PDB file of C-alpha atoms in Angstrom:
ATOM      1  CA  MET R   1      94.777  80.852  91.933  1.00  0.00           C
ATOM      2  CA  ALA R   2      93.510  81.985  95.308  1.00  0.00           C
ATOM      3  CA  LEU R   3      96.003  83.288  97.921  1.00  0.00           C
ATOM      4  CA  ALA R   4      97.055  81.304 100.819  1.00  0.00           C
ATOM      5  CA  ARG R   5      96.020  82.403 104.126  1.00  0.00           C
ATOM      6  CA  ALA R   6      99.625  83.244 105.168  1.00  0.00           C
ATOM      7  CA  GLU R   7      99.926  85.497 101.996  1.00  0.00           C
ATOM      8  CA  ILE R   8      96.434  87.115 102.810  1.00  0.00           C
ATOM      9  CA  ASP R   9      97.801  88.055 106.355  1.00  0.00           C
ATOM     10  CA  ALA R  10     101.061  89.422 104.958  1.00  0.00           C
ATOM     11  CA  ALA R  11      99.171  91.474 102.273  1.00  0.00           C
ATOM     12  CA  VAL R  12      96.986  93.145 104.933  1.00  0.00           C
ATOM     13  CA  GLN R  13      99.602  93.509 107.447  1.00  0.00           C
ATOM     14  CA  SER R  14     101.781  95.427 104.956  1.00  0.00           C
ATOM     15  CA  ALA R  15      98.991  97.346 103.301  1.00  0.00           C
ATOM     16  CA  VAL R  16      97.975  98.691 106.937  1.00  0.00           C
ATOM     17  CA  ALA R  17     101.751  99.459 107.851  1.00  0.00           C
ATOM     18  CA  GLU R  18     102.048 101.414 104.389  1.00  0.00           C
ATOM     19  CA  ALA R  19      98.991 103.276 104.448  1.00  0.00           C
ATOM     20  CA  LEU R  20      99.514 104.394 108.285  1.00  0.00           C
ATOM     21  CA  SER R  21     103.444 104.703 108.028  1.00  0.00           C
ATOM     22  CA  VAL R  22     103.722 102.173 110.782  1.00  0.00           C
ATOM     23  CA  SER R  23     106.097  99.441 111.328  1.00  0.00           C
ATOM     24  CA  GLU R  24     104.691  95.862 110.322  1.00  0.00           C
ATOM     25  CA  ASP R  25     105.862  95.201 114.128  1.00  0.00           C
ATOM     26  CA  GLU R  26     103.165  97.640 115.003  1.00  0.00           C
ATOM     27  CA  ALA R  27     100.446  96.224 112.536  1.00  0.00           C
ATOM     28  CA  THR R  28     100.036  92.977 114.533  1.00  0.00           C
ATOM     29  CA  PRO R  29      96.728  90.956 113.951  1.00  0.00           C
ATOM     30  CA  ASP R  30      95.545  91.896 117.263  1.00  0.00           C
ATOM     31  CA  ALA R  31      96.055  95.704 117.068  1.00  0.00           C
ATOM     32  CA  THR R  32      92.752  97.810 116.516  1.00  0.00           C
ATOM     33  CA  LEU R  33      93.000  99.867 113.228  1.00  0.00           C
ATOM     34  CA  LEU R  34      91.450 103.115 114.658  1.00  0.00           C
ATOM     35  CA  GLY R  35      92.485 102.801 118.458  1.00  0.00           C
ATOM     36  CA  ASP R  36      95.911 101.245 118.312  1.00  0.00           C
ATOM     37  CA  LEU R  37      97.136 102.145 115.419  1.00  0.00           C
ATOM     38  CA  GLY R  38      94.998 105.628 114.944  1.00  0.00           C
ATOM     39  CA  ALA R  39      93.566 105.202 111.562  1.00  0.00           C
ATOM     40  CA  GLU R  40      91.042 108.034 110.285  1.00  0.00           C
ATOM     41  CA  SER R  41      88.585 107.241 107.772  1.00  0.00           C
ATOM     42  CA  ILE R  42      90.971 108.504 105.235  1.00  0.00           C
ATOM     43  CA  ASP R  43      93.166 105.740 106.423  1.00  0.00           C
ATOM     44  CA  LEU R  44      90.803 102.961 106.058  1.00  0.00           C
ATOM     45  CA  LEU R  45      90.053 104.207 102.583  1.00  0.00           C
ATOM     46  CA  ASP R  46      93.828 103.754 101.722  1.00  0.00           C
ATOM     47  CA  ILE R  47      93.952 100.449 103.470  1.00  0.00           C
ATOM     48  CA  LEU R  48      91.361  99.037 101.402  1.00  0.00           C
ATOM     49  CA  PHE R  49      92.695 100.131  98.155  1.00  0.00           C
ATOM     50  CA  ARG R  50      96.117  98.706  99.096  1.00  0.00           C
ATOM     51  CA  VAL R  51      94.159  95.495 100.013  1.00  0.00           C
ATOM     52  CA  GLU R  52      92.688  95.556  96.765  1.00  0.00           C
ATOM     53  CA  ARG R  53      96.088  96.044  94.887  1.00  0.00           C
ATOM     54  CA  LYS R  54      97.874  93.242  96.972  1.00  0.00           C
ATOM     55  CA  ALA R  55      95.125  90.827  97.265  1.00  0.00           C
ATOM     56  CA  GLY R  56      92.965  91.527  94.387  1.00  0.00           C
ATOM     57  CA  VAL R  57      89.911  91.832  96.469  1.00  0.00           C
ATOM     58  CA  LYS R  58      87.786  95.155  96.346  1.00  0.00           C
ATOM     59  CA  ILE R  59      86.427  96.033  99.661  1.00  0.00           C
ATOM     60  CA  GLN R  60      84.255  99.163 100.146  1.00  0.00           C
ATOM     61  CA  ALA R  61      84.495 101.007 103.335  1.00  0.00           C
ATOM     62  CA  SER R  62      80.657 100.488 103.732  1.00  0.00           C
ATOM     63  CA  GLU R  63      81.087  96.976 103.429  1.00  0.00           C
ATOM     64  CA  LEU R  64      83.094  96.807 106.871  1.00  0.00           C
ATOM     65  CA  ALA R  65      79.932  98.037 108.501  1.00  0.00           C
ATOM     66  CA  ALA R  66      77.810  95.607 106.666  1.00  0.00           C
ATOM     67  CA  TRP R  67      80.335  92.790 107.638  1.00  0.00           C
ATOM     68  CA  VAL R  68      80.230  93.431 111.106  1.00  0.00           C
ATOM     69  CA  GLN R  69      76.494  93.698 111.318  1.00  0.00           C
ATOM     70  CA  GLY R  70      75.988  90.498 109.520  1.00  0.00           C
ATOM     71  CA  GLY R  71      72.820  91.222 107.861  1.00  0.00           C
ATOM     72  CA  ILE R  72      70.874  92.202 111.102  1.00  0.00           C
ATOM     73  CA  SER R  73      68.805  95.260 110.846  1.00  0.00           C
ATOM     74  CA  ASP R  74      69.873  98.555 112.528  1.00  0.00           C
ATOM     75  CA  GLU R  75      66.768  98.318 114.640  1.00  0.00           C
ATOM     76  CA  GLU R  76      67.525  94.624 116.078  1.00  0.00           C
ATOM     77  CA  PHE R  77      71.345  95.589 116.039  1.00  0.00           C
ATOM     78  CA  GLY R  78      71.193  98.557 118.239  1.00  0.00           C
ATOM     79  CA  ASP R  79      68.558  99.876 120.769  1.00  0.00           C
ATOM     80  CA  ALA R  80      66.815 103.171 120.622  1.00  0.00           C
ATOM     81  CA  ASN R  81      69.831 104.442 122.599  1.00  0.00           C
ATOM     82  CA  GLY R  82      72.042 103.452 119.877  1.00  0.00           C
ATOM     83  CA  MET R  83      73.614 100.796 122.181  1.00  0.00           C
ATOM     84  CA  ILE R  84      74.254  97.291 120.817  1.00  0.00           C
ATOM     85  CA  SER R  85      71.789  94.956 121.369  1.00  0.00           C
ATOM     86  CA  ALA R  86      72.531  91.141 122.936  1.00  0.00           C
ATOM     87  CA  LYS R  87      71.754  90.020 119.117  1.00  0.00           C
ATOM     88  CA  GLY R  88      74.207  92.516 118.125  1.00  0.00           C
ATOM     89  CA  LEU R  89      77.002  91.565 120.447  1.00  0.00           C
ATOM     90  CA  ALA R  90      76.578  87.982 119.609  1.00  0.00           C
ATOM     91  CA  GLN R  91      77.085  88.818 115.844  1.00  0.00           C
ATOM     92  CA  LEU R  92      79.919  90.804 116.760  1.00  0.00           C
ATOM     93  CA  LYS R  93      81.649  87.761 118.465  1.00  0.00           C
ATOM     94  CA  LYS R  94      81.355  85.926 115.034  1.00  0.00           C
ATOM     95  CA  VAL R  95      83.491  88.391 113.213  1.00  0.00           C
ATOM     96  CA  MET R  96      85.576  89.940 116.102  1.00  0.00           C
ATOM     97  CA  PRO R  97      86.075  86.772 118.304  1.00  0.00           C
ATOM     98  CA  GLN R  98      88.310  88.532 120.572  1.00  0.00           C
ATOM     99  CA  ILE R  99      85.658  90.840 121.977  1.00  0.00           C
ATOM    100  CA  ASP R 100      83.960  89.859 125.471  1.00  0.00           C
ATOM    101  CA  PRO R 101      80.189  90.426 124.747  1.00  0.00           C
ATOM    102  CA  ASP R 102      79.255  90.183 128.750  1.00  0.00           C
ATOM    103  CA  ALA R 103      81.605  92.868 129.199  1.00  0.00           C
ATOM    104  CA  LEU R 104      80.148  95.083 126.598  1.00  0.00           C
ATOM    105  CA  ALA R 105      76.644  94.274 127.374  1.00  0.00           C
ATOM    106  CA  GLY R 106      74.922  97.751 127.508  1.00  0.00           C
ATOM    107  CA  LYS R 107      77.916  99.704 126.965  1.00  0.00           C
ATOM    108  CA  LEU R 108      78.970  99.544 123.318  1.00  0.00           C
ATOM    109  CA  GLU R 109      77.734 102.240 121.293  1.00  0.00           C
ATOM    110  CA  ALA R 110      76.815 101.387 117.726  1.00  0.00           C
ATOM    111  CA  GLU R 111      79.164 104.081 116.566  1.00  0.00           C
ATOM    112  CA  LYS R 112      81.826 102.824 118.297  1.00  0.00           C
ATOM    113  CA  VAL R 113      81.822  99.183 116.921  1.00  0.00           C
ATOM    114  CA  LEU R 114      84.478  99.771 114.445  1.00  0.00           C
ATOM    115  CA  SER R 115      87.002 101.159 117.147  1.00  0.00           C
ATOM    116  CA  LEU R 116      87.228  97.290 118.169  1.00  0.00           C
ATOM    117  CA  PHE R 117      87.993  96.146 114.711  1.00  0.00           C
ATOM    118  CA  THR R 118      91.825  94.726 114.405  1.00  0.00           C
ATOM    119  CA  VAL R 119      94.017  93.813 111.582  1.00  0.00           C
ATOM    120  CA  GLY R 120      93.300  90.395 112.020  1.00  0.00           C
ATOM    121  CA  ASN R 121      89.491  90.898 111.663  1.00  0.00           C
ATOM    122  CA  LEU R 122      90.231  92.581 108.349  1.00  0.00           C
ATOM    123  CA  SER R 123      92.328  89.670 107.405  1.00  0.00           C
ATOM    124  CA  GLU R 124      89.605  87.329 107.951  1.00  0.00           C
ATOM    125  CA  LEU R 125      87.088  89.462 105.958  1.00  0.00           C
ATOM    126  CA  VAL R 126      89.671  89.323 102.978  1.00  0.00           C
ATOM    127  CA  ALA R 127      90.389  85.708 103.571  1.00  0.00           C
ATOM    128  CA  GLN R 128      86.386  85.210 103.215  1.00  0.00           C
ATOM    129  CA  ARG R 129      86.258  87.384 100.036  1.00  0.00           C
ATOM    130  CA  VAL R 130      89.178  85.440  98.579  1.00  0.00           C
ATOM    131  CA  GLY R 131      87.571  82.199  99.166  1.00  0.00           C
ATOM    132  CA  ALA R 132      84.200  83.379  97.914  1.00  0.00           C
ATOM    133  CA  SER R 133      85.762  84.445  94.866  1.00  0.00           C
ATOM    134  CA  SER R 134      88.235  81.398  94.028  1.00  0.00           C
TER     135      SER R 134
ATOM    136  CA  MET H   1      67.546 137.223 130.891  1.00  0.00           C
ATOM    137  CA  TRP H   2      67.221 135.028 127.848  1.00  0.00           C
ATOM    138  CA  ALA H   3      66.714 131.331 128.020  1.00  0.00           C
ATOM    139  CA  PRO H   4      67.749 129.690 124.601  1.00  0.00           C
ATOM    140  CA  ALA H   5      65.200 127.415 123.347  1.00  0.00           C
ATOM    141  CA  ALA H   6      66.040 123.855 124.638  1.00  0.00           C
ATOM    142  CA  SER H   7      64.105 121.746 122.114  1.00  0.00           C
ATOM    143  CA  ALA H   8      65.603 122.661 119.223  1.00  0.00           C
ATOM    144  CA  ASN H   9      66.746 119.916 117.133  1.00  0.00           C
ATOM    145  CA  PHE H  10      69.746 120.757 115.519  1.00  0.00           C
ATOM    146  CA  ARG H  11      73.108 119.099 115.489  1.00  0.00           C
ATOM    147  CA  VAL H  12      76.665 120.249 114.261  1.00  0.00           C
ATOM    148  CA  GLY H  13      79.587 118.332 112.700  1.00  0.00           C
ATOM    149  CA  VAL H  14      82.993 119.183 112.030  1.00  0.00           C
ATOM    150  CA  ASP H  15      85.803 117.676 110.504  1.00  0.00           C
ATOM    151  CA  ILE H  16      89.588 118.454 109.237  1.00  0.00           C
ATOM    152  CA  VAL H  17      91.513 116.768 106.849  1.00  0.00           C
ATOM    153  CA  PRO H  18      95.143 117.475 105.986  1.00  0.00           C
ATOM    154  CA  VAL H  19      95.603 118.050 102.321  1.00  0.00           C
ATOM    155  CA  GLU H  20      98.848 116.146 101.790  1.00  0.00           C
ATOM    156  CA  ARG H  21      96.810 112.952 103.058  1.00  0.00           C
ATOM    157  CA  LEU H  22      94.121 113.452 100.756  1.00  0.00           C
ATOM    158  CA  ALA H  23      96.492 113.974  97.758  1.00  0.00           C
ATOM    159  CA  ARG H  24      98.462 110.853  98.604  1.00  0.00           C
ATOM    160  CA  LEU H  25      95.247 108.896  98.457  1.00  0.00           C
ATOM    161  CA  VAL H  26      93.990 110.213  94.991  1.00  0.00           C
ATOM    162  CA  THR H  27      97.421 110.115  93.758  1.00  0.00           C
ATOM    163  CA  GLU H  28      98.467 106.615  94.625  1.00  0.00           C
ATOM    164  CA  HIS H  29      95.087 105.093  94.087  1.00  0.00           C
ATOM    165  CA  PRO H  30      93.615 107.055  91.108  1.00  0.00           C
ATOM    166  CA  THR H  31      90.415 105.173  91.186  1.00  0.00           C
ATOM    167  CA  SER H  32      89.938 106.474  94.598  1.00  0.00           C
ATOM    168  CA  ILE H  33      88.660 109.818  93.114  1.00  0.00           C
ATOM    169  CA  ASP H  34      85.667 108.086  91.434  1.00  0.00           C
ATOM    170  CA  THR H  35      84.598 106.516  94.900  1.00  0.00           C
ATOM    171  CA  LEU H  36      84.821 109.522  96.799  1.00  0.00           C
ATOM    172  CA  PHE H  37      83.877 112.276  94.751  1.00  0.00           C
ATOM    173  CA  THR H  38      80.979 112.929  92.420  1.00  0.00           C
ATOM    174  CA  ARG H  39      81.705 114.070  88.613  1.00  0.00           C
ATOM    175  CA  ARG H  40      80.519 117.643  89.538  1.00  0.00           C
ATOM    176  CA  GLU H  41      82.872 117.641  92.390  1.00  0.00           C
ATOM    177  CA  GLN H  42      85.754 116.466  90.488  1.00  0.00           C
ATOM    178  CA  ALA H  43      84.988 118.935  87.667  1.00  0.00           C
ATOM    179  CA  TYR H  44      84.929 121.807  90.259  1.00  0.00           C
ATOM    180  CA  CYS H  45      87.952 120.869  92.171  1.00  0.00           C
ATOM    181  CA  LEU H  46      90.126 119.645  89.473  1.00  0.00           C
ATOM    182  CA  GLY H  47      89.745 122.946  87.485  1.00  0.00           C
ATOM    183  CA  LYS H  48      91.263 124.690  90.388  1.00  0.00           C
ATOM    184  CA  ARG H  49      95.012 125.683  90.616  1.00  0.00           C
ATOM    185  CA  ARG H  50      94.783 123.945  94.129  1.00  0.00           C
ATOM    186  CA  GLY H  51      92.623 121.235  93.484  1.00  0.00           C
ATOM    187  CA  HIS H  52      93.835 119.083  96.219  1.00  0.00           C
ATOM    188  CA  GLU H  53      92.876 121.735  98.780  1.00  0.00           C
ATOM    189  CA  HIS H  54      89.311 121.843  97.195  1.00  0.00           C
ATOM    190  CA  LEU H  55      89.056 118.093  97.278  1.00  0.00           C
ATOM    191  CA  ALA H  56      90.163 117.582 100.795  1.00  0.00           C
ATOM    192  CA  ALA H  57      87.603 120.488 101.907  1.00  0.00           C
ATOM    193  CA  ARG H  58      84.961 118.453 100.213  1.00  0.00           C
ATOM    194  CA  PHE H  59      86.120 115.252 102.005  1.00  0.00           C
ATOM    195  CA  ALA H  60      85.916 117.052 105.262  1.00  0.00           C
ATOM    196  CA  ALA H  61      82.365 118.102 104.416  1.00  0.00           C
ATOM    197  CA  LYS H  62      81.061 114.656 103.542  1.00  0.00           C
ATOM    198  CA  GLU H  63      82.631 113.584 107.075  1.00  0.00           C
ATOM    199  CA  ALA H  64      81.071 116.605 108.787  1.00  0.00           C
ATOM    200  CA  VAL H  65      77.642 115.727 107.169  1.00  0.00           C
ATOM    201  CA  LEU H  66      77.803 112.390 108.606  1.00  0.00           C
ATOM    202  CA  LYS H  67      78.848 113.539 112.004  1.00  0.00           C
ATOM    203  CA  ALA H  68      75.883 115.891 112.111  1.00  0.00           C
ATOM    204  CA  PHE H  69      73.667 112.840 111.289  1.00  0.00           C
ATOM    205  CA  GLY H  70      75.101 111.124 114.077  1.00  0.00           C
ATOM    206  CA  THR H  71      76.438 108.204 112.032  1.00  0.00           C
ATOM    207  CA  GLY H  72      79.632 107.298 110.159  1.00  0.00           C
ATOM    208  CA  LEU H  73      79.517 105.408 106.756  1.00  0.00           C
ATOM    209  CA  GLY H  74      77.038 102.901 107.409  1.00  0.00           C
ATOM    210  CA  GLN H  75      75.683  99.944 105.240  1.00  0.00           C
ATOM    211  CA  ARG H  76      74.972 100.882 101.447  1.00  0.00           C
ATOM    212  CA  MET H  77      76.250 104.333 102.248  1.00  0.00           C
ATOM    213  CA  ARG H  78      78.300 105.875  99.488  1.00  0.00           C
ATOM    214  CA  TRP H  79      80.955 108.799  99.780  1.00  0.00           C
ATOM    215  CA  THR H  80      79.002 110.410  96.643  1.00  0.00           C
ATOM    216  CA  ASP H  81      76.077 110.085  98.598  1.00  0.00           C
ATOM    217  CA  VAL H  82      77.011 113.459  99.790  1.00  0.00           C
ATOM    218  CA  GLU H  83      77.782 115.794  97.304  1.00  0.00           C
ATOM    219  CA  ILE H  84      78.858 119.576  97.771  1.00  0.00           C
ATOM    220  CA  VAL H  85      78.377 121.701  95.135  1.00  0.00           C
ATOM    221  CA  ASN H  86      78.832 125.586  94.763  1.00  0.00           C
ATOM    222  CA  ASP H  87      76.079 127.824  93.796  1.00  0.00           C
ATOM    223  CA  VAL H  88      76.299 130.793  91.425  1.00  0.00           C
ATOM    224  CA  LEU H  89      77.400 132.620  94.207  1.00  0.00           C
ATOM    225  CA  GLY H  90      80.301 130.590  95.120  1.00  0.00           C
ATOM    226  CA  ARG H  91      78.303 129.159  98.360  1.00  0.00           C
ATOM    227  CA  PRO H  92      79.096 125.459  99.079  1.00  0.00           C
ATOM    228  CA  ARG H  93      75.377 123.746  99.175  1.00  0.00           C
ATOM    229  CA  VAL H  94      74.987 119.816 100.379  1.00  0.00           C
ATOM    230  CA  PHE H  95      73.235 117.574  98.159  1.00  0.00           C
ATOM    231  CA  LEU H  96      72.084 114.101  99.422  1.00  0.00           C
ATOM    232  CA  ASP H  97      71.705 110.880  97.228  1.00  0.00           C
ATOM    233  CA  GLY H  98      71.314 107.330  98.005  1.00  0.00           C
ATOM    234  CA  GLU H  99      71.182 105.701 101.436  1.00  0.00           C
ATOM    235  CA  VAL H 100      72.236 108.754 102.892  1.00  0.00           C
ATOM    236  CA  ALA H 101      69.313 110.714 101.522  1.00  0.00           C
ATOM    237  CA  ARG H 102      66.767 107.998 102.643  1.00  0.00           C
ATOM    238  CA  LEU H 103      68.545 108.144 106.275  1.00  0.00           C
ATOM    239  CA  ALA H 104      67.870 112.121 106.458  1.00  0.00           C
ATOM    240  CA  GLN H 105      64.161 111.463 105.310  1.00  0.00           C
ATOM    241  CA  ARG H 106      63.572 108.838 107.553  1.00  0.00           C
ATOM    242  CA  ARG H 107      64.947 111.163 110.512  1.00  0.00           C
ATOM    243  CA  GLY H 108      62.996 114.327 109.206  1.00  0.00           C
ATOM    244  CA  LEU H 109      65.966 116.359 108.176  1.00  0.00           C
ATOM    245  CA  VAL H 110      64.623 119.817 107.410  1.00  0.00           C
ATOM    246  CA  ALA H 111      67.898 121.697 106.474  1.00  0.00           C
ATOM    247  CA  VAL H 112      71.617 121.478 106.237  1.00  0.00           C
ATOM    248  CA  ASP H 113      74.312 124.167 105.861  1.00  0.00           C
ATOM    249  CA  VAL H 114      77.850 124.009 105.496  1.00  0.00           C
ATOM    250  CA  SER H 115      80.732 125.988 105.413  1.00  0.00           C
ATOM    251  CA  LEU H 116      84.490 125.134 104.236  1.00  0.00           C
ATOM    252  CA  SER H 117      87.951 126.693 104.607  1.00  0.00           C
ATOM    253  CA  HIS H 118      91.429 125.380 103.610  1.00  0.00           C
ATOM    254  CA  THR H 119      95.023 126.380 103.686  1.00  0.00           C
ATOM    255  CA  ALA H 120      98.084 124.452 101.770  1.00  0.00           C
ATOM    256  CA  GLU H 121      97.931 122.281 104.779  1.00  0.00           C
ATOM    257  CA  LEU H 122      94.450 121.665 106.305  1.00  0.00           C
ATOM    258  CA  ALA H 123      91.108 121.691 105.061  1.00  0.00           C
ATOM    259  CA  ILE H 124      88.179 122.118 107.459  1.00  0.00           C
ATOM    260  CA  ALA H 125      84.306 121.662 107.294  1.00  0.00           C
ATOM    261  CA  GLN H 126      81.521 122.647 109.535  1.00  0.00           C
ATOM    262  CA  VAL H 127      77.826 121.351 109.039  1.00  0.00           C
ATOM    263  CA  VAL H 128      74.711 122.196 110.841  1.00  0.00           C
ATOM    264  CA  ALA H 129      71.742 120.003 110.530  1.00  0.00           C
ATOM    265  CA  ILE H 130      68.333 120.907 111.673  1.00  0.00           C
ATOM    266  CA  TRP H 131      65.648 117.951 112.310  1.00  0.00           C
ATOM    267  CA  ASP H 132      62.106 117.910 112.786  1.00  0.00           C
ATOM    268  CA  PRO H 133      61.407 114.155 113.852  1.00  0.00           C
ATOM    269  CA  PRO H 134      58.402 112.713 112.413  1.00  0.00           C
ATOM    270  CA  ALA H 135      55.615 111.842 114.994  1.00  0.00           C
ATOM    271  CA  GLY H 136      56.091 108.497 116.160  1.00  0.00           C
ATOM    272  CA  GLY H 137      59.326 108.129 114.326  1.00  0.00           C
ATOM    273  CA  PRO H 138      62.958 108.297 115.793  1.00  0.00           C
ATOM    274  CA  ASP H 139      64.272 111.099 117.606  1.00  0.00           C
ATOM    275  CA  ALA H 140      66.918 113.454 115.876  1.00  0.00           C
ATOM    276  CA  PRO H 141      70.030 111.488 115.999  1.00  0.00           C
ATOM    277  CA  THR H 142      72.081 111.541 119.044  1.00  0.00           C
ATOM    278  CA  SER H 143      74.395 108.376 118.466  1.00  0.00           C
ATOM    279  CA  GLY H 144      73.286 106.608 115.253  1.00  0.00           C
ATOM    280  CA  GLU H 145      70.379 104.214 114.555  1.00  0.00           C
ATOM    281  CA  GLY H 146      71.858 101.162 115.991  1.00  0.00           C
ATOM    282  CA  GLY H 147      73.828 100.129 112.969  1.00  0.00           C
ATOM    283  CA  ALA H 148      77.647 100.117 112.688  1.00  0.00           C
ATOM    284  CA  SER H 149      79.479 102.247 110.571  1.00  0.00           C
ATOM    285  CA  VAL H 150      82.960 103.532 109.743  1.00  0.00           C
ATOM    286  CA  PRO H 151      83.713 106.690 111.416  1.00  0.00           C
TER     287      PRO H 151
END
């Protein structure tokens, strides 16, 4: 039976808190994983393995990039200087609704995209995977 | 006075990994070792007395390679696409596979070298990549190709 959304949110929150050794009060939905919580790539791996154990959904680290990019090619997602295009920003707004595309226009480097990814964004990805597999 | 060449297309990458952090990951999530390391890497490191140090150094090397390529772990890339294998003299060599190998070929990678060092606490890897971008193709990486990636 698929987990309810509240259960998914709780599972992701505790996975983040355990992996990063922070309190669940700090691992709030609007906290960014890399910025606010200081996660490194090895921590993201730890979080995803814990999510798999708690929510039964396997997500590879590279799938995070694929998820935020939404099937848009690299060439369309960013420009020649590595800045996210208008089309890329519109896609990011779908998976990271908290961002302001106008404020980020011409300023967001492709390699910085995941720095905007929050605990809540991860919960949404997990929820969609749970829904897809239920 | 000597003016070093300004047009050489090389880029360095460096990464440092706490050994205890890597040890905790592979101990608490045993399947993670297959996600992160090839069979050859596992066979080499786990045969050593301080296996976790060697694993941490290789994880640092994978990160350093991606930094030298100007990207993180992007779409379709796997950690095992970057493999660090010691030659008969003990020198670590970089082998590329899958999406990372395709990225390297597309951008015109000429050579890549890696150096590893580790203590009981920390493992570090330094990578130098040399590029010869194909005519009309993308320049050597400066900030990725426009795709999102996990740092």
